[in-house]
C-alpha positions as semicolon CSV with decimal commas, in nm:
position;residue;x (nm);y (nm);z (nm)
1;M;-2,580;-9,207;-10,678
2;S;-2,892;-9,046;-10,811
3;E;-3,128;-8,813;-10,628
4;T;-3,411;-8,883;-10,872
5;P;-3,620;-9,188;-10,779
6;A;-3,672;-9,434;-11,063
7;R;-3,934;-9,656;-10,907
8;G;-4,074;-9,955;-11,088
9;T;-3,736;-10,089;-11,195
10;G;-3,758;-10,383;-10,956
11;R;-3,433;-10,281;-10,787
12;K;-3,378;-10,467;-10,461
13;I;-3,128;-10,366;-10,194
14;A;-3,023;-10,589;-9,906
15;I;-2,892;-10,391;-9,611
16;V;-2,659;-10,616;-9,414
17;G;-2,527;-10,546;-9,065
18;G;-2,316;-10,752;-8,829
19;A;-2,578;-10,944;-8,625
20;P;-2,636;-11,319;-8,677
21;T;-2,926;-11,291;-8,925
22;R;-2,674;-11,149;-9,174
23;R;-2,616;-11,512;-9,280
24;L;-2,967;-11,516;-9,429
25;A;-2,905;-11,225;-9,670
26;P;-2,949;-11,307;-10,042
27;Y;-2,577;-11,311;-10,130
28;D;-2,627;-11,572;-10,402
29;D;-2,915;-11,389;-10,569
30;E;-2,763;-11,144;-10,819
31;S;-3,097;-10,960;-10,845
32;W;-3,016;-10,802;-10,507
33;D;-2,762;-10,527;-10,445
34;I;-2,581;-10,602;-10,120
35;W;-2,504;-10,295;-9,908
36;A;-2,301;-10,379;-9,600
37;F;-2,120;-10,217;-9,309
38;S;-1,929;-10,326;-8,998
39;S;-1,579;-10,316;-8,856
40;L;-1,633;-10,669;-8,725
41;R;-1,433;-10,957;-8,868
42;L;-1,715;-11,107;-9,073
43;N;-1,739;-11,296;-9,395
44;T;-1,951;-11,105;-9,642
45;P;-1,961;-11,320;-9,957
46;R;-2,071;-11,043;-10,193
47;V;-2,094;-10,666;-10,150
48;T;-2,199;-10,408;-10,408
49;R;-2,158;-10,104;-10,181
50;W;-1,993;-10,060;-9,840
51;F;-2,087;-9,790;-9,590
52;E;-1,868;-9,623;-9,330
53;M;-2,053;-9,323;-9,192
54;H;-1,827;-9,257;-8,892
55;A;-1,578;-8,973;-8,923
56;P;-1,222;-9,111;-8,955
57;G;-1,115;-8,947;-8,627
58;D;-1,407;-9,102;-8,439
59;L;-1,332;-9,440;-8,593
60;A;-0,967;-9,417;-8,492
61;T;-1,079;-9,348;-8,133
62;Q;-1,331;-9,635;-8,134
63;L;-1,105;-9,895;-8,298
64;T;-0,792;-9,845;-8,090
65;R;-0,696;-10,210;-8,084
66;S;-0,765;-10,534;-8,262
67;T;-0,976;-10,802;-8,094
68;A;-1,088;-11,147;-8,199
69;Q;-1,419;-10,997;-8,315
70;R;-1,327;-10,647;-8,437
71;R;-1,057;-10,497;-8,659
72;S;-0,830;-10,220;-8,533
73;Y;-0,845;-9,885;-8,713
74;V;-0,535;-9,967;-8,919
75;E;-0,674;-10,310;-9,012
76;Y;-1,014;-10,164;-9,094
77;V;-0,870;-9,895;-9,324
78;R;-0,666;-10,168;-9,496
79;F;-0,988;-10,370;-9,535
80;L;-1,166;-10,064;-9,682
81;K;-0,880;-10,005;-9,927
82;N;-0,912;-10,363;-10,051
83;L;-1,285;-10,344;-10,120
84;S;-1,376;-10,378;-10,487
85;C;-1,700;-10,182;-10,452
86;P;-1,781;-9,817;-10,381
87;L;-1,736;-9,701;-10,022
88;V;-1,998;-9,450;-9,908
89;A;-1,880;-9,214;-9,634
90;Q;-1,964;-8,874;-9,484
91;R;-1,695;-8,729;-9,708
92;R;-1,459;-8,877;-9,962
93;W;-1,147;-9,023;-9,797
94;P;-0,840;-8,918;-10,003
95;Q;-0,657;-9,240;-9,913
96;L;-0,952;-9,448;-10,039
97;P;-0,997;-9,368;-10,409
98;H;-1,324;-9,565;-10,438
99;S;-1,488;-9,365;-10,158
100;V;-1,784;-9,141;-10,243
101;E;-1,953;-8,871;-10,039
102;Y;-2,296;-8,945;-9,900
103;P;-2,560;-8,703;-10,039
104;L;-2,647;-8,566;-9,694
105;K;-2,812;-8,244;-9,815
106;A;-3,054;-8,436;-10,036
107;A;-3,128;-8,686;-9,757
108;L;-3,195;-8,410;-9,503
109;R;-3,410;-8,218;-9,750
110;T;-3,617;-8,529;-9,822
111;F;-3,638;-8,700;-9,481
112;G;-3,543;-8,441;-9,218
113;R;-3,312;-8,503;-8,922
114;C;-3,387;-8,868;-8,859
115;F;-3,042;-9,021;-8,891
116;S;-2,949;-9,226;-8,588
117;S;-2,727;-9,494;-8,739
118;T;-2,549;-9,618;-9,049
119;V;-2,859;-9,824;-9,128
120;S;-3,079;-9,514;-9,136
121;Y;-2,839;-9,349;-9,383
122;M;-2,847;-9,664;-9,596
123;I;-3,226;-9,684;-9,604
124;A;-3,254;-9,316;-9,695
125;L;-3,007;-9,357;-9,982
126;A;-3,193;-9,662;-10,111
127;L;-3,513;-9,455;-10,112
128;L;-3,340;-9,158;-10,277
129;E;-3,214;-9,391;-10,551
130;G;-3,565;-9,523;-10,618
131;C;-3,525;-9,871;-10,478
132;D;-3,844;-10,079;-10,494
133;V;-3,756;-10,341;-10,231
134;I;-3,543;-10,299;-9,919
135;G;-3,450;-10,604;-9,713
136;V;-3,268;-10,578;-9,381
137;W;-3,052;-10,856;-9,239
138;G;-2,806;-10,856;-8,950
139;V;-2,954;-10,546;-8,790
140;H;-3,092;-10,612;-8,442
141;L;-3,202;-10,283;-8,286
142;T;-3,381;-10,441;-7,992
143;A;-3,452;-10,308;-7,646
144;G;-3,178;-10,404;-7,405
145;T;-2,899;-10,347;-7,657
146;V;-2,677;-10,044;-7,706
147;Y;-2,839;-10,006;-8,049
148;A;-3,196;-9,954;-7,917
149;R;-3,159;-9,574;-7,945
150;Q;-3,097;-9,616;-8,320
151;R;-3,428;-9,791;-8,377
152;P;-3,661;-9,487;-8,412
153;G;-3,472;-9,344;-8,711
154;V;-3,474;-9,681;-8,887
155;E;-3,843;-9,737;-8,814
156;Y;-3,932;-9,391;-8,943
157;L;-3,755;-9,448;-9,274
158;L;-3,895;-9,798;-9,321
C-alpha cells in the first residue's frame, strides 16, 4: 500500500458492501480491483482486497452466534484465513498471515478524523493509493437505516 498518489494510471477500485446492489459490481471486468467487506454469508465472485476494520474483540462480541445471514466469529475468522487476497485491518492479525495494517496515520494526516465506517476507510485508502475511479456497490447508507450515521464520512471522502 503506497502513500504516494500515482494518478493517471487508470486504476479503478470497486468498493463492495453487503447490500443488494453488490450484485451489480464489475466482478467480471479485470480492469477493476474489487475491495469487499462483510461478515454476511454472501457470494463475492472475485476479491482483490478484503477489509475488516473492527477490532477482533469487538467482532467477537458482535458475532456471538451464527445465523442464516451472518457468520459467527469463529466462522468469520475461518473465512478470513481462507481468503487468497490481502486482508486490511486496524492492525495485523498474527493468526492471519495475509493481513496488513491499515495506514491510519497517513489517512488521518491527509483527511482528518472523518472515519465513520469501513467504507470510509476504504475510500480514503483508494485515494491515498492514487486511484482514478472509485465505484461503490452494495453500500446503502440511507436515512432510516442503522447505517445513516456513517453517511457523512463517506460523502466527505467522495
